[in-house]
CSV table of C-alpha atoms and ligand atoms in Angstrom, one decimal:
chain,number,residue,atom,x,y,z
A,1,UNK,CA,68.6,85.2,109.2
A,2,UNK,CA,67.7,81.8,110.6
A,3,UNK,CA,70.6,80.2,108.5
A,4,UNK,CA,72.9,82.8,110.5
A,5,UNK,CA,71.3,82.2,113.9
A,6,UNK,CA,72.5,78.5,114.0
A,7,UNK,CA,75.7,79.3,112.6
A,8,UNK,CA,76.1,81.7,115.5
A,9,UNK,CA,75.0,79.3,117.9
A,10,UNK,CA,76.8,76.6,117.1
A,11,UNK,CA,79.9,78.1,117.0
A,12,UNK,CA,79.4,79.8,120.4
A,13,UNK,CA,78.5,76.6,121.9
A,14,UNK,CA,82.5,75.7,120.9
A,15,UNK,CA,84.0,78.3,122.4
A,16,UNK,CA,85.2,79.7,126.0
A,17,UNK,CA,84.1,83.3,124.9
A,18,UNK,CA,82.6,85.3,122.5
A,19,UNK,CA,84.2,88.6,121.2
A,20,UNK,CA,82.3,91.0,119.8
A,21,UNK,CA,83.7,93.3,117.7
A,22,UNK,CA,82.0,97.1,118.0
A,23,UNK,CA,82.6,100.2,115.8
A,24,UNK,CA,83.1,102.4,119.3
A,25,UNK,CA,82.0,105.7,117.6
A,26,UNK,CA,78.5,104.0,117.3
A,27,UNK,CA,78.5,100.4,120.1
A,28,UNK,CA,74.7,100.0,120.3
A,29,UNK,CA,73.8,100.6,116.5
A,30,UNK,CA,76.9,98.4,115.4
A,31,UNK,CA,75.7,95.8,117.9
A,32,UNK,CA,73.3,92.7,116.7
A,33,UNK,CA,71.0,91.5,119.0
A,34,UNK,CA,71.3,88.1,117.9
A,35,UNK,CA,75.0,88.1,120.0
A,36,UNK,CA,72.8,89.1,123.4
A,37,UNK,CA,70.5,86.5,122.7
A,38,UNK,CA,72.6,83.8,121.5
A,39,UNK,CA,75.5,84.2,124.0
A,40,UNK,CA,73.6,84.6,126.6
A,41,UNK,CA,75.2,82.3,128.6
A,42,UNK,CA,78.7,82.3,127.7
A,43,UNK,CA,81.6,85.0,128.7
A,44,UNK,CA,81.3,87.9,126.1
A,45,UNK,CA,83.5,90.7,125.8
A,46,UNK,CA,82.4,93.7,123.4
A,47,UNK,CA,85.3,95.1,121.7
A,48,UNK,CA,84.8,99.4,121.4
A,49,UNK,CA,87.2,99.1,118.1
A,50,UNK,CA,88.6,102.4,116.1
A,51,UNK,CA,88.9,104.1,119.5
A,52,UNK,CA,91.6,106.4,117.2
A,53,UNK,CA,88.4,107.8,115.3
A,54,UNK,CA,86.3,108.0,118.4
A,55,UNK,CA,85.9,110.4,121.2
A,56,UNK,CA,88.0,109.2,123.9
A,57,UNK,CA,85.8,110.8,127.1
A,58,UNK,CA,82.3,108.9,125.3
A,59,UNK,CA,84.2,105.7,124.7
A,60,UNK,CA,85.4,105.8,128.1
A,61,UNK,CA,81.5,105.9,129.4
A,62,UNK,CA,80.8,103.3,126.7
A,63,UNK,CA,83.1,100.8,128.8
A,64,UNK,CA,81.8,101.5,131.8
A,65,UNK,CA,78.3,100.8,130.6
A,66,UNK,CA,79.0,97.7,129.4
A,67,UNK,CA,80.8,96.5,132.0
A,68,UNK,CA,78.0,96.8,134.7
A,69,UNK,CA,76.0,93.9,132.6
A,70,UNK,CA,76.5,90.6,134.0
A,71,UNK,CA,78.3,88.8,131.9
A,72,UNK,CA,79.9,91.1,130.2
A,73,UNK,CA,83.3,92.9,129.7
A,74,UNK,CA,84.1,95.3,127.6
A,75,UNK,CA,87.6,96.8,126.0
A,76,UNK,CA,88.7,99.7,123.9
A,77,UNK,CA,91.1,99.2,121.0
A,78,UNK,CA,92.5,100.5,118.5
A,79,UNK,CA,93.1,96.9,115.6
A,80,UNK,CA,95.6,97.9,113.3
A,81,UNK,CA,97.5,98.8,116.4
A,82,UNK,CA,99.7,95.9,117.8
A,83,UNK,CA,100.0,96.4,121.4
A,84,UNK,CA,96.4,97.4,121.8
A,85,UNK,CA,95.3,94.3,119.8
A,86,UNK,CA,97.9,92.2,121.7
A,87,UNK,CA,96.0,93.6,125.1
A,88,UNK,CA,92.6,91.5,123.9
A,89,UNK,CA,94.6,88.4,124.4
A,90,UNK,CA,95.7,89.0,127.9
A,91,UNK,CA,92.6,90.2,128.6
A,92,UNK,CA,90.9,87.3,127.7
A,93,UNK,CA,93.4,84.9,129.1
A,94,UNK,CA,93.4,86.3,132.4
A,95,UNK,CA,89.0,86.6,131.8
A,96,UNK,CA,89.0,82.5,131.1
A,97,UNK,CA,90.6,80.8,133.6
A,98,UNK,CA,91.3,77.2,132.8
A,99,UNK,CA,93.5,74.7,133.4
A,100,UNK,CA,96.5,75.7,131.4
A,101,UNK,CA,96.9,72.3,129.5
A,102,UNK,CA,93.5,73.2,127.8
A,103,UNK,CA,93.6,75.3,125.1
A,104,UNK,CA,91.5,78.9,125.2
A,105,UNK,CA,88.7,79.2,122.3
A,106,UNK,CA,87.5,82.5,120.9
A,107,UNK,CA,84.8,83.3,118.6
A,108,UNK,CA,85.0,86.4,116.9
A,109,UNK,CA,81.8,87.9,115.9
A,110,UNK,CA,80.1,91.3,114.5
A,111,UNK,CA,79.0,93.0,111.6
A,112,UNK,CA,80.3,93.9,108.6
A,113,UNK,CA,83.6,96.8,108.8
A,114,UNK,CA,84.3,96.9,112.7
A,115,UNK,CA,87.5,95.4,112.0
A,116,UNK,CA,86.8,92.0,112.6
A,117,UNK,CA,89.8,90.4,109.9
A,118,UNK,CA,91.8,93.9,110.9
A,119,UNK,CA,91.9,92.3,114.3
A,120,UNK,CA,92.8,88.7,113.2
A,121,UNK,CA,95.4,90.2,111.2
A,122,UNK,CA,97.2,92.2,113.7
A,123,UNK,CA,97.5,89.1,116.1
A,124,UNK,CA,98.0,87.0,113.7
A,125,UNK,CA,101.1,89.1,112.6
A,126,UNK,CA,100.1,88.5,108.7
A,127,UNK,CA,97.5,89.0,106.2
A,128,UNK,CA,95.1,85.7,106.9
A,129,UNK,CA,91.7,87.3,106.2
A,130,UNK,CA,90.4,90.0,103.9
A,131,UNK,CA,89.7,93.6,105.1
A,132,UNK,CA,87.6,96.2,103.4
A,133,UNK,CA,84.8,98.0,102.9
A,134,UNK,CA,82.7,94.9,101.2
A,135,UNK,CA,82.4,91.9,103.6
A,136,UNK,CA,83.2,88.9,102.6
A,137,UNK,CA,81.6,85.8,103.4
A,138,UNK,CA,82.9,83.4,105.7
A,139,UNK,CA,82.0,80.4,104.4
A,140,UNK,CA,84.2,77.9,106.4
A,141,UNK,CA,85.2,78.8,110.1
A,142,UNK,CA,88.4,79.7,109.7
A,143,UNK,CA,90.6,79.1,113.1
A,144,UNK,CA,94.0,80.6,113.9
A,145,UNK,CA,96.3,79.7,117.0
A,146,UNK,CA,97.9,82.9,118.6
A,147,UNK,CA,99.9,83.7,121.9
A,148,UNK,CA,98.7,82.7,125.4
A,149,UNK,CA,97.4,78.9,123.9
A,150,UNK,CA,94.5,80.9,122.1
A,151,UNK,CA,92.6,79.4,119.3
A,152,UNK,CA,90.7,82.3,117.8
A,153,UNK,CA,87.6,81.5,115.7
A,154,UNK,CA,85.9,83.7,113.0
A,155,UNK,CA,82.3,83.2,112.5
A,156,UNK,CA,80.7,82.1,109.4
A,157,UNK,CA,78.3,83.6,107.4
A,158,UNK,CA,77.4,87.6,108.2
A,159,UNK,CA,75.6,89.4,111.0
A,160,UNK,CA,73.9,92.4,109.5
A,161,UNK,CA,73.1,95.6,111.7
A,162,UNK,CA,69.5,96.3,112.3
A,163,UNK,CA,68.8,99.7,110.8
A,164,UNK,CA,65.7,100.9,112.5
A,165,UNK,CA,64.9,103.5,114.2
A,166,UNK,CA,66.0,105.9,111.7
A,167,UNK,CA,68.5,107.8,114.1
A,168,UNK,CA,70.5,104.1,114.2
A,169,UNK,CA,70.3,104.1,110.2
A,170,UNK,CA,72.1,107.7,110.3
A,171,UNK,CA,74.5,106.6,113.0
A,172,UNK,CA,75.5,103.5,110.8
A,173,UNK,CA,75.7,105.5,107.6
A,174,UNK,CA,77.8,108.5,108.9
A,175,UNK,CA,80.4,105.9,110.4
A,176,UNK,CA,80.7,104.1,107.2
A,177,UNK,CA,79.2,100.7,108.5
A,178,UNK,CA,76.5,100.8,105.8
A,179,UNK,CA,76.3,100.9,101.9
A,180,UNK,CA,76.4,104.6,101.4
A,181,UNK,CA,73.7,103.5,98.1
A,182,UNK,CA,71.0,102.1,101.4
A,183,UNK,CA,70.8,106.0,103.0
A,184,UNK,CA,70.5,109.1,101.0
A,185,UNK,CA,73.7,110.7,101.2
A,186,UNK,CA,72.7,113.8,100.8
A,187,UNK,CA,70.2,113.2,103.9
A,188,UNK,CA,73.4,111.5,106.0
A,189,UNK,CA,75.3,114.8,105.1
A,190,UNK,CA,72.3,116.8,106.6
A,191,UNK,CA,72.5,114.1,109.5
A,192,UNK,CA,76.4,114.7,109.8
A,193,UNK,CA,75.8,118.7,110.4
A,194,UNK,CA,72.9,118.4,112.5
A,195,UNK,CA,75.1,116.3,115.0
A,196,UNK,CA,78.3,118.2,114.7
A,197,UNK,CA,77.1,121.5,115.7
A,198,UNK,CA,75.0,120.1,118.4
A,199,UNK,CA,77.8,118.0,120.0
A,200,UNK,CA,81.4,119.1,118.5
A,201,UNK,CA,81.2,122.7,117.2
A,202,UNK,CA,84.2,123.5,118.3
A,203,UNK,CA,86.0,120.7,116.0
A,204,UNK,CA,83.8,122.3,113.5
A,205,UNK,CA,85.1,125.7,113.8
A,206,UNK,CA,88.5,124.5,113.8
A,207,UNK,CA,88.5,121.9,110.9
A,208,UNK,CA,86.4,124.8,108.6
A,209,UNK,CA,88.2,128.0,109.8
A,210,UNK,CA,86.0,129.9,107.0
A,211,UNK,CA,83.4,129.7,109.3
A,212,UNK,CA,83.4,132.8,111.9
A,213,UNK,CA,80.5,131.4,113.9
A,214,UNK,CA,78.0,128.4,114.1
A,215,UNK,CA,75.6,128.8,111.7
A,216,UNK,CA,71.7,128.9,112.6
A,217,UNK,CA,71.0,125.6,110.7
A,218,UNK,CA,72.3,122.3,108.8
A,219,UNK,CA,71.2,124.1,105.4
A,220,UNK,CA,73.5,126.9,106.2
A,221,UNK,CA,75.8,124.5,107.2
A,222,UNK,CA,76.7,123.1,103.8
A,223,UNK,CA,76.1,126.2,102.2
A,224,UNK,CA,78.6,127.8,104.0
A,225,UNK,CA,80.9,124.3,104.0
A,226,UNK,CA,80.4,124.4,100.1
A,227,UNK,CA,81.2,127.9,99.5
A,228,UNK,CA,84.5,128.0,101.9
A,229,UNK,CA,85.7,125.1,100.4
A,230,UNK,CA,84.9,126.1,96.8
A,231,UNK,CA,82.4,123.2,96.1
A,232,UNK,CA,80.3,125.3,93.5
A,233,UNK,CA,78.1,124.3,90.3
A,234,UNK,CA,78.6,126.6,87.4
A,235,UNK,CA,77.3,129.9,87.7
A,236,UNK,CA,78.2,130.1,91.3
A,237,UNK,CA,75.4,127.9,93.1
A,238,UNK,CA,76.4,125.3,96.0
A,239,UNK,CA,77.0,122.0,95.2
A,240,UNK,CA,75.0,120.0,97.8
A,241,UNK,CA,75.8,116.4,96.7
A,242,UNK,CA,79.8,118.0,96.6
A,243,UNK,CA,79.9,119.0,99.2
A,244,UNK,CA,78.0,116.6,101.5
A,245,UNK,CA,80.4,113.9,100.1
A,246,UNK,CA,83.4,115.9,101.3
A,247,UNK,CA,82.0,116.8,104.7
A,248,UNK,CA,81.1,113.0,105.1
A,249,UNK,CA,84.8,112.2,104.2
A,250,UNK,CA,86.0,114.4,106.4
A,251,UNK,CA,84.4,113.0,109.2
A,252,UNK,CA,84.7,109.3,108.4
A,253,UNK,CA,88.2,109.7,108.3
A,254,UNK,CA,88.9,111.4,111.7
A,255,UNK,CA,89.7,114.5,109.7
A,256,UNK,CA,87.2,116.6,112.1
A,257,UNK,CA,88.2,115.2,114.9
A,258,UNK,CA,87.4,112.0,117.1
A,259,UNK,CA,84.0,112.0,117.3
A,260,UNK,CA,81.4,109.3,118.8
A,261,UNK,CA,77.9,109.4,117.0
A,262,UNK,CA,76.1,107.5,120.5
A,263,UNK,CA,76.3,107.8,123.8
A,264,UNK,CA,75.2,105.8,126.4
A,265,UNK,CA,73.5,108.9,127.6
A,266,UNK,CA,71.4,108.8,124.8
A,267,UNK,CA,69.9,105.9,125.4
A,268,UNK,CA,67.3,107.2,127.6
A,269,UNK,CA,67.0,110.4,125.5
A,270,UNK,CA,68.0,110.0,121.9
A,271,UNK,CA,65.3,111.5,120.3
A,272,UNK,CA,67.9,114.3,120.9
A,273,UNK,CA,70.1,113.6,118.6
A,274,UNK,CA,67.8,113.4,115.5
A,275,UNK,CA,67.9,116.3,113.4
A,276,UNK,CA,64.7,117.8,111.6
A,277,UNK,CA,64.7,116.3,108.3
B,301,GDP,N1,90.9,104.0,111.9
B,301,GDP,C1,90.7,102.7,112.1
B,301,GDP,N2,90.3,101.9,111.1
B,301,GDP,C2,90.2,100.6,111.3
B,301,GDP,C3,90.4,100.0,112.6
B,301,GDP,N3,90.1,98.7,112.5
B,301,GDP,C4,89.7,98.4,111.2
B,301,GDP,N4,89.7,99.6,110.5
B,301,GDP,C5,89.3,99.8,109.1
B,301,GDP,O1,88.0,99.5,109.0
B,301,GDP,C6,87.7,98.9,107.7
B,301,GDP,C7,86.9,97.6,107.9
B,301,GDP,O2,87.8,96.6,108.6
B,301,GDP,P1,87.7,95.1,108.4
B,301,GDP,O3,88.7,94.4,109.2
B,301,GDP,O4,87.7,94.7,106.9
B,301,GDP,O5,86.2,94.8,109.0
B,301,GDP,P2,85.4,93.5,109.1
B,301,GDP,O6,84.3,93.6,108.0
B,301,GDP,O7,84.7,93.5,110.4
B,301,GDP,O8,86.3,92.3,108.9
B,301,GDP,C8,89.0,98.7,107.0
B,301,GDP,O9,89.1,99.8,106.1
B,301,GDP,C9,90.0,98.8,108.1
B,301,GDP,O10,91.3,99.3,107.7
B,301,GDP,C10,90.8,100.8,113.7
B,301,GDP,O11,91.0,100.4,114.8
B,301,GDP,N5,90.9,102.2,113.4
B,302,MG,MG1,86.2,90.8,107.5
């Protein structure tokens, strides 16, 4: 931790601003609070990336939140697409005003899978950095010049979520962001149901048309989940780990719907959001 805290802060003390790349179905769990209180003092702009997977009305809010902190700006994209990706340069261009002779330096930062080397990619128009589920470790700052007389920096080393409180851990493991080995998945599959009849139930019905009504509770949930889509142990009984696993793939890959896991509204309140376990 302390090796990545001087990393971080002495490539931020490079740079013009600091771009911090968010997963925007879950911005506050897939935020590190080392970025805050690093980059205090420099221009930050939180990126709400995978807006394709995320609910657009709750990323919407998101921006807005994030915008009223001093300091801050805040954009929602979508990195694999081009002119979305294009838009953070001109954003930041016209964010950073210098004298044009001087080049603009970005440092991108966040943890692992919110798109970070999707993004560099895109605006780099070719494959310089390796995406995927299993970070790779930046050991060497790699820079790469882009449009608008932008160098864009990637940070060395990793910045890994903080998984505490539990409902943050659930948040991160339904999106993906974390080994799915560090959560039960049978518990993120409970997680997954709780949420989705409390805040999309309608996307529910409509992804499992098997299913007439809500059911009373997650159990029934899966049960019901399992036995529409045939996920069944011999001699009939419902294969939980099957089906939690589909249901979790469903959802990760915007299957269900677009769906946001936080909102900012929760932030006063999100004991709500924690199913009984
Ligand atoms: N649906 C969607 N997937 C994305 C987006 N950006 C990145 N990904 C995927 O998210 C995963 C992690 O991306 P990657 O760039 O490797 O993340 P990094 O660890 O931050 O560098 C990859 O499977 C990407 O294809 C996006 O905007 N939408
Ligand atoms: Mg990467």
């Amino acid at each position: 931790m302390l090796e990545t805290q001087k990393l971080l802060q002495k490539s931020a003390a490079k740079v013009d601003a600091v771009l911090e790349i968010l997963d925007a179905r879950i911005p506050k769990a897939s935020e590190n609070p080392l970025v805050d209180k690093l980059c205090r003092n420099k221009t930050r702009v939180k990126i709400l990336n995978k807006i394709d997977l995320a609910d657009p009305v709750v990323t919407a809010q998101w921006v807005d939140y994030f915008q009223k902190s001093q300091n801050i700006h805040a954009l929602a994209i979508n990195a694999t697409d081009k002119s979305l990706a294009a838009g953070v340069l001109d954003y930041c261009a016209h964010q950073i005003q210098r004298n044009r002779a001087r080049k603009r330096k970005l440092l991108v930062v966040g943890i692992p899978n919110t798109g970070k080397s999707t993004l560099l990619n895109t605006l780099a128009g070719k494959k310089i950095a390796r995406t995927g589920n299993i970070p790779a470790i930046t050991r060497h700052q790699q820079r790469t010049s882009l449009k608008n007389n932008i160098d864009i920096y990637d940070t060395p080393g990793i910045l890994w979520p903080v998984i505490e409180p539990r409902q943050r851990a659930y948040a991160l493991a339904v999106s993906g962001a974390i080994s799915d080995t560090a959560v039960d998945y049978q518990d993120i599959a409970f997680f997954a149901a709780g949420f989705l009849m409390q805040r999309y139930p309608k996307l529910l019905l409509a992804r499992y048309p098997f299913l007439d009504q809500l059911p009373s509770d997650e159990n029934e949930l899966i049960e019901q989940i399992g036995a529409g889509r045939g996920c069944l142990k011999t001699g009939g009984r419902i294969n939980y780990q099957k089906t939690g696993e589909m249901l979790i793939r469903d959802l990760r890959s915007g299957k269900i719907g677009r769906i946001s896991f936080e909102s900012p509204n929760d932030e006063e309140n999100n004991s709500e959001y924690v199913p009984s376990l």
